[in-house]
Coordinates of C-alpha atoms in Angstrom, one line a residue:
M1417 CA -37.9 -4.5 16.2
S1418 CA -39.2 -1.2 16.6
T1419 CA -39.6 1.0 13.4
Q1420 CA -37.9 3.8 14.9
A1421 CA -34.7 1.9 15.0
N1422 CA -34.6 2.2 11.2
V1423 CA -35.3 6.0 11.2
T1424 CA -32.6 7.9 9.2
L1425 CA -32.1 11.5 8.6
L1426 CA -31.0 12.5 5.1
A1427 CA -28.6 15.8 4.9
L1428 CA -28.0 17.1 1.5
I1429 CA -24.4 18.4 0.9
P1430 CA -24.0 20.5 -2.3
K1431 CA -21.7 19.1 -4.9
K1432 CA -21.4 22.2 -7.0
P1433 CA -21.7 26.1 -6.4
V1434 CA -24.8 26.1 -8.1
M1435 CA -27.5 23.2 -7.7
A1436 CA -30.1 22.7 -10.5
T1437 CA -31.2 19.2 -9.8
V1438 CA -31.2 16.6 -6.9
M1439 CA -28.2 14.9 -8.7
D1440 CA -26.2 17.9 -7.6
Y1441 CA -26.5 17.2 -3.9
R1442 CA -24.6 14.4 -2.0
T1443 CA -26.8 12.5 0.5
I1444 CA -25.4 12.0 4.1
A1445 CA -27.4 9.4 6.2
C1446 CA -27.6 10.4 9.8
C1447 CA -28.6 7.1 11.3
T1448 CA -29.5 6.0 15.2
V1449 CA -26.9 4.9 17.7
F1450 CA -28.8 1.4 17.8
Y1451 CA -28.7 1.0 13.9
K1452 CA -24.9 2.0 13.9
T1453 CA -24.2 -0.5 16.7
V1454 CA -26.0 -3.4 14.9
S1455 CA -24.0 -2.5 11.8
K1456 CA -20.9 -2.4 13.6
I1457 CA -21.5 -5.9 15.0
L1458 CA -22.4 -7.2 11.5
C1459 CA -19.2 -5.7 10.3
A1460 CA -16.9 -7.2 12.7
R1461 CA -18.4 -10.6 12.0
L1462 CA -18.2 -10.4 8.0
K1463 CA -14.6 -8.9 8.6
P1464 CA -12.6 -12.3 8.6
C1465 CA -14.3 -13.8 5.8
L1466 CA -14.9 -10.6 3.8
S1467 CA -11.5 -11.2 1.7
Q1468 CA -13.1 -14.5 0.4
I1469 CA -16.4 -13.1 -0.5
V1470 CA -15.2 -10.1 -2.4
G1471 CA -13.1 -10.5 -5.6
K1472 CA -9.4 -9.3 -5.6
E1473 CA -10.3 -6.6 -8.3
Q1474 CA -12.0 -4.6 -5.3
G1475 CA -9.0 -2.8 -3.7
A1476 CA -10.7 -0.6 -1.0
F1477 CA -12.9 -1.6 2.1
V1478 CA -11.2 -5.0 2.7
Q1479 CA -8.6 -5.6 5.3
G1480 CA -5.2 -6.3 3.8
R1481 CA -5.8 -4.5 0.5
N1482 CA -5.0 -1.0 -0.9
I1483 CA -7.1 1.4 -3.0
F1484 CA -3.7 2.9 -4.2
V1485 CA -3.0 -0.4 -6.1
N1486 CA -5.9 0.1 -8.5
I1487 CA -4.7 3.7 -9.1
M1488 CA -1.3 2.9 -10.0
L1489 CA -2.5 0.0 -12.2
T1490 CA -4.8 2.6 -14.1
Q1491 CA -1.9 4.9 -14.4
S1492 CA 0.2 2.3 -15.9
L1493 CA -2.5 1.4 -18.4
V1494 CA -3.1 4.7 -19.7
K1495 CA 0.6 5.3 -20.5
G1496 CA 1.2 5.8 -24.0
Y1497 CA -2.4 6.6 -25.1
G1498 CA -1.2 10.0 -26.5
Q1499 CA 1.5 8.6 -28.7
K1500 CA 0.9 8.4 -32.5
W1501 CA 2.5 5.1 -33.3
V1502 CA 0.8 2.7 -30.8
S1503 CA -1.5 -0.3 -31.2
P1504 CA -5.4 0.5 -31.0
R1505 CA -6.7 0.5 -27.5
C1506 CA -9.6 1.6 -25.7
L1507 CA -10.6 2.3 -22.0
I1508 CA -13.9 3.1 -20.7
K1509 CA -14.4 4.7 -17.5
V1510 CA -17.8 3.8 -16.3
D1511 CA -19.8 5.4 -13.3
I1512 CA -22.4 3.0 -11.9
K1513 CA -25.1 5.1 -9.9
K1514 CA -24.9 4.2 -6.3
A1515 CA -23.2 0.8 -6.7
F1516 CA -19.8 -1.1 -6.2
Y1517 CA -18.8 -3.5 -9.0
S1518 CA -16.0 -5.6 -10.1
L1519 CA -14.8 -7.3 -13.3
Q1520 CA -13.0 -10.3 -14.4
W1521 CA -9.6 -10.0 -16.0
E1522 CA -10.6 -11.8 -19.2
F1523 CA -13.5 -9.5 -19.6
I1524 CA -10.9 -6.7 -19.1
N1525 CA -8.3 -7.9 -21.8
K1526 CA -11.3 -8.0 -24.4
M1527 CA -12.3 -4.3 -23.6
F1528 CA -8.8 -3.0 -24.6
Q1529 CA -8.6 -4.2 -28.1
G1530 CA -9.7 -1.0 -29.3
D1531 CA -12.3 -2.1 -32.0
I1532 CA -16.0 -1.6 -32.7
P1533 CA -16.9 -5.5 -31.6
S1534 CA -14.9 -5.2 -28.5
V1535 CA -16.6 -2.1 -27.5
A1536 CA -20.2 -3.5 -28.6
A1537 CA -19.3 -6.4 -26.2
V1538 CA -18.8 -3.9 -23.5
T1539 CA -22.1 -2.0 -23.9
Q1540 CA -23.9 -5.3 -24.3
A1541 CA -22.6 -6.6 -20.9
L1542 CA -23.7 -3.2 -19.4
D1543 CA -27.1 -3.5 -20.8
S1544 CA -27.3 -7.1 -19.4
F1545 CA -26.3 -5.5 -16.0
V1546 CA -28.8 -2.9 -16.3
K1547 CA -31.5 -5.5 -16.9
M1548 CA -30.3 -7.7 -14.0
S1549 CA -29.9 -5.1 -11.2
G1550 CA -31.7 -2.1 -12.3
L1551 CA -28.7 0.0 -12.0
C1552 CA -27.5 2.1 -15.0
A1553 CA -24.4 4.0 -16.0
N1554 CA -24.2 7.7 -15.2
P1555 CA -23.8 9.3 -18.7
E1556 CA -22.5 12.5 -17.1
K1557 CA -19.4 10.9 -15.8
T1558 CA -18.9 8.1 -18.2
N1559 CA -16.1 8.6 -20.8
I1560 CA -14.3 6.7 -23.3
Y1561 CA -10.5 6.9 -24.1
M1562 CA -8.9 5.7 -27.1
G1563 CA -5.4 5.6 -28.3
G1564 CA -3.9 4.8 -31.7
V1565 CA -7.6 4.4 -33.2
R1566 CA -8.4 6.0 -36.6
D1567 CA -10.8 8.5 -36.8
D1568 CA -13.5 6.5 -38.6
I1569 CA -13.3 3.9 -36.0
K1570 CA -13.4 6.3 -33.2
K1571 CA -16.5 7.9 -34.8
G1572 CA -18.3 4.7 -35.1
I1573 CA -17.5 3.6 -31.4
L1574 CA -18.7 6.8 -30.1
Q1575 CA -22.0 6.5 -32.1
A1576 CA -22.4 2.8 -31.0
T1577 CA -22.0 3.5 -27.3
G1578 CA -23.3 6.9 -27.0
F1579 CA -20.5 7.9 -24.5
M1580 CA -18.5 11.1 -24.6
D1581 CA -15.0 11.2 -25.9
G1582 CA -12.7 11.7 -22.9
D1583 CA -9.5 13.7 -22.6
F1584 CA -6.2 13.4 -20.7
P1585 CA -5.8 14.0 -17.8
F1586 CA -9.1 12.6 -15.9
R1587 CA -9.8 12.0 -12.5
Y1588 CA -10.0 8.5 -11.2
L1589 CA -10.6 7.8 -7.4
G1590 CA -9.9 11.4 -6.6
V1591 CA -6.4 11.5 -8.3
P1592 CA -5.7 12.9 -11.8
L1593 CA -4.4 10.3 -14.5
N1594 CA -2.4 11.3 -17.5
D1595 CA -1.0 9.3 -20.6
G1596 CA 2.4 11.1 -20.3
K1597 CA 4.6 12.8 -17.7
L1598 CA 3.0 14.5 -14.8
N1599 CA 3.5 18.2 -14.7
K1600 CA 2.7 21.1 -12.3
G1601 CA -0.6 21.8 -14.1
M1602 CA -2.1 18.5 -12.9
F1603 CA -1.8 19.3 -9.4
A1604 CA -3.6 22.7 -9.6
D1605 CA -6.6 20.9 -7.9
L1606 CA -4.6 19.9 -4.9
L1607 CA -2.9 23.4 -4.6
N1608 CA -6.5 24.8 -4.9
R1609 CA -7.9 22.5 -2.2
V1610 CA -4.9 23.3 0.3
Q1611 CA -4.9 27.1 -0.3
K1612 CA -8.8 27.1 0.1
A1613 CA -8.7 25.1 3.4
L1614 CA -5.9 27.3 4.8
Q1615 CA -7.7 30.5 3.9
H1616 CA -10.7 29.1 5.4
W1617 CA -9.4 28.5 8.6
S1618 CA -7.1 31.6 8.7
I1619 CA -10.2 33.7 9.8
Y1620 CA -10.4 31.9 13.1
K1621 CA -8.3 32.9 15.9
L1622 CA -6.5 29.5 16.3
S1623 CA -3.4 29.4 18.7
F1624 CA -0.1 28.1 17.4
A1625 CA -0.8 24.6 18.8
G1626 CA -4.4 24.6 17.2
K1627 CA -2.7 25.5 14.0
I1628 CA 0.0 22.9 14.2
S1629 CA -2.8 20.2 14.9
W1630 CA -4.8 21.4 11.9
L1631 CA -1.7 21.1 9.7
K1632 CA -1.0 17.6 11.0
S1633 CA -4.4 16.2 10.6
V1634 CA -6.1 17.9 7.6
I1635 CA -3.3 19.1 5.2
F1636 CA -0.9 16.2 5.6
G1637 CA -3.9 13.8 4.9
M1638 CA -4.5 15.5 1.6
E1639 CA -0.8 15.3 1.0
Q1640 CA -0.5 11.7 1.9
Y1641 CA -3.3 10.5 -0.4
W1642 CA -1.9 12.1 -3.4
C1643 CA 1.8 11.0 -2.6
S1644 CA 0.8 7.4 -2.1
T1645 CA -0.1 7.1 -5.9
L1646 CA 1.6 10.0 -7.7
Q1647 CA 5.1 11.4 -7.9
I1648 CA 4.5 15.0 -6.8
P1649 CA 6.9 17.4 -8.4
K1650 CA 9.3 19.1 -5.9
E1651 CA 8.0 22.4 -7.1
V1652 CA 4.4 21.5 -5.9
I1653 CA 5.9 20.4 -2.7
N1654 CA 7.5 23.5 -2.1
L1655 CA 4.4 25.5 -2.8
I1656 CA 2.4 23.4 -0.3
T1657 CA 5.1 24.2 2.2
K1658 CA 5.1 27.8 1.6
F1659 CA 1.4 27.9 2.1
C1660 CA 1.6 25.9 5.5
R1661 CA 4.4 28.2 6.8
N1662 CA 2.5 31.2 6.1
F1663 CA -0.5 29.8 7.8
L1664 CA 1.4 29.0 10.9
W1665 CA 3.1 32.4 11.2
N1666 CA 0.2 34.7 9.9
S1667 CA 2.0 35.6 6.8
E1668 CA 0.1 36.9 3.7
E1669 CA 1.3 37.7 0.2
G1670 CA 2.7 41.2 0.1
C1671 CA 2.6 41.2 4.0
R1672 CA 5.3 39.1 5.4
K1673 CA 5.3 38.4 9.2
L1674 CA 8.3 37.5 11.5
I1675 CA 9.0 33.8 11.0
M1676 CA 10.3 32.5 14.4
K1677 CA 11.3 29.1 13.6
S1678 CA 12.4 27.4 10.5
W1679 CA 10.1 25.1 8.6
M1680 CA 12.6 22.1 9.1
S1681 CA 13.1 22.7 12.7
C1682 CA 9.2 22.7 12.9
C1683 CA 9.0 19.4 11.1
A1684 CA 11.5 17.9 13.7
P1685 CA 10.1 15.3 16.2
Y1686 CA 9.1 16.3 19.8
Q1687 CA 12.5 15.0 21.4
E1688 CA 14.5 17.3 19.0
G1689 CA 12.5 20.4 19.8
G1690 CA 10.1 20.5 16.8
F1691 CA 6.4 20.1 16.4
N1692 CA 6.3 16.7 14.9
I1693 CA 5.1 17.7 11.4
K1694 CA 5.7 15.5 8.7
E1695 CA 8.4 16.3 6.2
V1696 CA 6.5 15.7 2.8
L1697 CA 9.8 14.9 0.8
A1698 CA 11.0 12.5 3.3
W1699 CA 7.5 10.8 3.7
I1700 CA 7.2 10.6 -0.2
K1701 CA 10.5 8.3 -0.1
C1702 CA 8.9 6.3 2.8
I1703 CA 6.0 5.3 0.6
L1704 CA 8.2 4.6 -2.3
G1705 CA 10.2 2.3 0.0
K1706 CA 7.0 0.5 1.0
W1707 CA 5.9 -0.2 -2.5
I1708 CA 9.6 -1.6 -3.4
W1709 CA 9.3 -3.7 -0.2
E1710 CA 6.1 -5.2 -1.1
S1711 CA 7.0 -5.7 -4.9
D1712 CA 7.5 -9.2 -6.3
E1713 CA 10.2 -8.1 -8.7
E1714 CA 13.7 -9.6 -8.5
S1715 CA 15.6 -7.1 -10.5
G1716 CA 19.1 -6.0 -9.3
D1717 CA 17.9 -2.5 -8.4
I1718 CA 14.9 -3.9 -6.4
Q1719 CA 17.2 -6.4 -4.6
T1720 CA 19.6 -3.6 -3.7
A1721 CA 16.9 -1.2 -2.4
K1722 CA 15.4 -4.1 -0.2
K1723 CA 18.8 -4.6 1.3
F1724 CA 18.9 -1.0 2.3
L1725 CA 15.5 -1.2 3.5
S1726 CA 16.0 -4.5 5.6
S1727 CA 17.4 -2.5 8.7
C1728 CA 13.8 -1.0 9.1
V1729 CA 12.0 -4.2 9.0
H1730 CA 10.3 -5.8 12.4
Q1731 CA 8.9 -9.1 12.2
G1732 CA 8.7 -9.1 8.5
K1733 CA 7.1 -5.7 8.3
L1734 CA 8.6 -2.5 7.1
Q1735 CA 8.4 0.1 10.0
L1736 CA 7.8 3.5 8.3
H1737 CA 8.7 5.4 11.5
L1738 CA 12.2 3.9 11.4
L1739 CA 12.7 4.5 7.5
Y1740 CA 11.3 8.3 8.0
D1741 CA 14.2 8.7 10.5
K1742 CA 16.5 7.7 7.8
F1743 CA 15.3 10.1 5.3
R1744 CA 14.6 13.2 7.3
Q1745 CA 17.1 15.8 8.3
C1746 CA 18.1 14.9 11.9
M1747 CA 18.8 17.3 14.7
N1748 CA 20.3 17.2 18.0
P1749 CA 18.0 16.0 20.7
V1750 CA 17.2 18.4 23.5
S1751 CA 17.0 17.5 27.1
W1752 CA 13.9 19.5 28.1
A1753 CA 11.8 18.0 25.3
R1754 CA 10.1 15.5 27.8
A1755 CA 9.2 18.4 30.3
V1756 CA 7.5 20.6 27.5
W1757 CA 5.2 18.2 26.3
Q1758 CA 3.7 17.0 29.6
R1759 CA -0.1 16.6 30.1
A1760 CA 0.0 19.4 32.7
I1761 CA 1.1 22.0 30.2
Q1762 CA -1.5 23.5 27.7
P1763 CA -0.5 22.9 24.2
K1764 CA -0.3 26.5 23.5
N1765 CA 1.9 26.9 26.4
S1766 CA 4.1 24.2 25.2
V1767 CA 4.7 26.1 22.0
F1768 CA 5.8 29.2 23.7
L1769 CA 8.0 27.2 26.1
I1770 CA 10.0 25.8 23.0
L1771 CA 10.2 29.3 21.6
A1772 CA 11.6 30.7 24.6
M1773 CA 14.0 27.8 25.3
E1774 CA 15.4 28.3 21.8
K1775 CA 15.4 31.9 22.0
K1776 CA 12.9 32.4 19.1
L1777 CA 10.4 34.9 20.5
A1778 CA 10.2 38.3 19.0
T1779 CA 12.0 40.2 21.8
I1780 CA 13.4 43.5 21.0
D1781 CA 16.9 42.4 20.7
Q1782 CA 15.8 39.9 18.1
L1783 CA 14.1 42.5 16.0
N1784 CA 17.2 44.9 16.2
C1785 CA 19.3 41.9 14.9
R1786 CA 16.7 41.5 11.9
G1787 CA 17.1 45.1 11.0
I1788 CA 14.1 46.3 12.8
Q1789 CA 15.5 49.3 14.9
L1790 CA 13.6 49.7 18.2
V1791 CA 14.7 51.3 21.5
N1792 CA 15.7 48.3 23.7
R1793 CA 14.0 48.7 26.9
C1794 CA 11.9 46.1 29.0
V1795 CA 8.4 47.4 29.3
L1796 CA 7.9 45.3 32.4
C1797 CA 10.4 46.6 34.7
K1798 CA 12.0 49.5 32.8
T1799 CA 15.5 49.0 34.1
D1800 CA 17.5 46.8 31.7
N1801 CA 17.3 45.9 28.0
E1802 CA 15.0 43.2 26.8
N1803 CA 16.1 39.7 25.8
H1804 CA 15.0 36.1 26.5
T1805 CA 17.4 35.9 29.5
H1806 CA 16.1 39.1 31.0
L1807 CA 12.6 38.4 30.3
F1808 CA 12.8 34.8 31.7
F1809 CA 13.4 35.6 34.6
K1810 CA 16.0 38.2 35.3
C1811 CA 13.4 41.0 35.0
L1812 CA 12.2 42.2 38.3
F1813 CA 8.3 41.6 37.3
S1814 CA 8.8 38.2 36.0
K1815 CA 11.3 37.1 38.9
E1816 CA 8.8 38.1 41.5
I1817 CA 6.2 36.1 39.9
L1818 CA 8.5 33.0 39.8
Q1819 CA 9.5 33.5 43.3
K1820 CA 5.9 33.6 44.3
I1821 CA 5.1 30.3 42.3
L1822 CA 8.3 28.7 44.0
S1823 CA 7.4 29.7 47.6
W1824 CA 3.8 28.5 46.8
M1825 CA 5.1 25.1 45.8
K1826 CA 7.6 25.2 48.8
I1827 CA 10.7 24.8 46.4
S1828 CA 13.8 26.5 47.5
G1829 CA 17.4 26.7 46.8
R1830 CA 17.0 27.3 43.0
T1831 CA 18.4 29.7 40.3
N1832 CA 15.6 31.9 38.7
S1833 CA 16.2 31.1 35.0
L1834 CA 13.8 29.5 32.5
S1835 CA 16.6 27.0 31.5
N1836 CA 17.6 26.0 35.1
E1837 CA 13.9 25.5 35.8
M1838 CA 13.2 23.4 32.5
H1839 CA 16.3 21.2 33.2
W1840 CA 15.4 20.7 36.8
S1841 CA 11.9 19.8 35.8
S1842 CA 13.3 17.4 33.1
N1843 CA 15.4 15.3 35.5
R1844 CA 12.3 14.8 37.5
C1845 CA 9.9 14.0 34.9
T1846 CA 10.7 10.3 34.5
C1847 CA 8.9 9.8 38.2
R1848 CA 5.2 10.5 38.5
H1849 CA 5.5 13.2 40.9
W1850 CA 2.5 15.5 41.2
K1851 CA 4.5 18.6 42.3
T1852 CA 6.9 18.4 39.2
K1853 CA 3.7 18.3 36.9
W1854 CA 2.0 20.9 38.6
F1855 CA 5.1 23.2 38.5
L1856 CA 5.3 22.5 34.8
G1857 CA 1.8 23.6 34.1
C1858 CA 2.3 26.8 36.3
L1859 CA 5.5 27.6 34.5
G1860 CA 3.8 27.4 31.3
A1861 CA 1.1 29.6 32.2
V1862 CA 3.6 32.0 33.6
V1863 CA 5.7 32.2 30.5
H1864 CA 2.4 32.7 28.2
S1865 CA 1.0 35.3 30.7
I1866 CA 4.2 37.5 30.7
L1867 CA 4.3 37.6 27.0
E1868 CA 0.7 38.6 26.8
E1869 CA 1.2 41.2 29.6
R1870 CA 4.4 42.6 27.6
N1871 CA 2.5 42.7 24.4
A1872 CA -0.5 44.5 25.9
R1873 CA 1.8 47.1 27.4
I1874 CA 3.6 47.5 23.9
F1875 CA 0.8 47.4 21.5
R1876 CA -2.2 48.4 23.6
A1877 CA -0.7 50.8 26.2
S1878 CA -2.7 48.7 28.8
G1879 CA -2.0 45.8 31.1
N1880 CA -1.8 44.8 35.0
R1881 CA 0.6 47.2 36.3
D1882 CA 1.0 46.0 39.6
A1883 CA 0.8 42.1 38.9
N1884 CA -0.4 39.6 36.3
L1885 CA -3.3 37.5 36.9
L1886 CA -2.3 34.2 36.0
P1887 CA -4.7 31.2 35.0
L1888 CA -3.3 28.1 36.5
P1889 CA -4.1 24.5 36.0
W1890 CA -6.6 22.6 38.2
P1891 CA -6.6 19.0 39.3
G1892 CA -9.2 16.8 37.8
K1893 CA -10.2 13.2 37.8
K1894 CA -7.4 12.0 35.9
G1895 CA -4.3 13.8 37.2
V1896 CA -3.7 17.3 36.2
L1897 CA -6.1 18.5 33.7
H1898 CA -6.8 22.2 32.4
R1899 CA -9.9 24.4 32.5
D1900 CA -10.3 28.1 32.3
P1901 CA -10.8 29.1 35.9
T1902 CA -13.3 31.9 36.8
E1903 CA -12.1 35.2 38.0
A1904 CA -12.3 34.2 41.7
E1905 CA -10.1 31.3 41.1
R1906 CA -7.4 33.2 39.6
V1907 CA -4.2 34.0 41.6
A1908 CA -4.5 37.7 42.2
N1909 CA -1.4 40.1 42.9
L1910 CA 1.1 37.3 42.9
A1911 CA 3.7 39.9 42.6
G1912 CA 2.2 42.2 44.9
S1913 CA 3.9 43.2 48.1
S1914 CA 0.8 42.3 50.4
G1915 CA 0.8 38.5 49.3
D1916 CA -3.0 38.4 49.7
A1917 CA -5.0 36.5 46.9
L1918 CA -8.7 35.8 46.0
F1919 CA -8.1 32.2 46.5
H1920 CA -5.2 30.2 48.1
P1921 CA -4.2 27.2 45.7
D1922 CA -1.5 25.9 47.9
Q1923 CA -3.6 25.4 51.0
E1924 CA -6.5 24.0 49.1
Y1925 CA -4.4 21.8 46.7
S1926 CA -2.1 20.6 49.6
E1927 CA -5.3 19.7 51.8
F1928 CA -6.9 17.8 48.7
V1929 CA -3.8 15.8 48.1
Q1930 CA -3.2 14.7 51.7
R1931 CA -6.8 13.9 52.2
W1932 CA -6.8 11.7 49.0
L1933 CA -3.6 10.1 49.8
A1934 CA -4.7 9.4 53.4
Y1935 CA -8.1 7.9 52.5
W1936 CA -7.7 6.4 49.1
P1937 CA -6.8 2.8 50.4
I1938 CA -10.0 2.9 52.5
V1939 CA -12.1 4.0 49.5
V1940 CA -10.6 1.1 47.1
S1941 CA -11.4 -1.3 50.1
I1942 CA -14.8 -0.4 50.5
F1943 CA -15.2 -0.5 46.7
L1944 CA -13.8 -4.0 46.3
F1945 CA -15.9 -5.2 49.4
V1946 CA -19.2 -3.9 47.8
E1947 CA -18.2 -5.4 44.4
S1948 CA -17.5 -8.9 45.9
F1949 CA -20.8 -8.7 48.0
L1950 CA -22.8 -7.9 44.9
H1951 CA -21.1 -11.0 43.0
F1952 CA -21.9 -13.2 46.1
I1953 CA -25.7 -12.2 46.2
Q1954 CA -25.7 -12.8 42.4
Y1955 CA -24.2 -16.2 42.9
I1956 CA -26.9 -17.2 45.8
K1957 CA -29.7 -16.2 43.4
V1958 CA -28.4 -18.4 40.5
D1959 CA -28.1 -21.3 43.0
D1960 CA -31.5 -20.9 44.2
H1961 CA -33.0 -21.1 40.7

């Protein structure tokens, strides 16, 4: 094997704001593709027998096991350490430098006796481990926690071990553990991490769709890890929800922006007109139900809870998505949801389509209803008051654009309103018709471009006075894909009287589709013939040998 296959680049990631030693950095190994491929093959072969090799004390990195079990077990062990009238007990949190380890239950039981001989046995075992493996405990991260131990015995234990006396709460596997009831102060780290991440990404000009995707992937991942092990107070959940809502609608402390959609409706699934963001309180109940279903207790309350959960079980496994639908606040489904989240529509345009269908955009009539008094006049046509019905598509400006799109698509006999267009598209979304998907992509681009043109004329006193230049989707290799077209590929003067354009998508796309539909059977036949011929040649060569 070539020596270059094992070449690895090490990247140093700082752990602290101020780095004094090499230990203050976290090393990240950037391996080669060949090295990763071989490692993946070895992991795939070891995966079936890994549970038999690794002891049951190791809860992570093994299929069928859960790291949260260790955290919950440790949380149950440290309860009552701060009480006065408890039996002597001791717990040591050891951090082995760059190593995974497991302990036997007999050894753990001896460790919790809380006297000097038992602690001496622990340190003696650690010394033996150091001599055998060469790995030693990290003194900066190793603490000893005692409960119900006299001061003289505590002093002797600290002198014998050389470890530091730890205080509650302490962090274990990234989660704080406390000997008493969890309070809001214990979740300050979670709040700071969420707020810091939101502030970092708020400087980037993300669209609504980008912000929604980021909330669902990053922020919900933080919440899910903590919710799986700890019972987060409702006050903390409300604060996280407030941070996420302000991030989505660009609100800040002391500068509140217009919130166009309630957070509960944002957490609704797609078929109910929402953005499919997980509702944290309902998800916490789902995780609690999962632990109850997997528990072996046979008490009356547990059996009653399992009867309630039995309706969400499929083939012996609890389906969390069914249980989540029971706990969340359900809303009425909308008929146009399937059409909004089509692949032909850009995600940012899908969000604006939802807000337009629900009449939640910041139009002048909506602002007047919320106490912001403005002169209600449409800036596009300057003939009528501005509202959702007028803007899509009773306005002369937007109506002319839509009619141009309909004539380009050769669609006639339709009422020019957004709701009717969406309902017509929803009824045709069940069939794989290229014209419906192409029209939905154009409709989403039209709605978004009209809003941009309207805002440009109001806030910047600029815009395309004759007609808007609309970016349209373009057919790709896998159906209708999206890209940013060049200026020559934009539809110019869609609402103009001359009807001339820099490029004619109706003619080009129709010829492209007709040509493909006419010749694709021939292309597929040629491909199959070539493939069969190559297999035949390979068979002849093998037969000759």
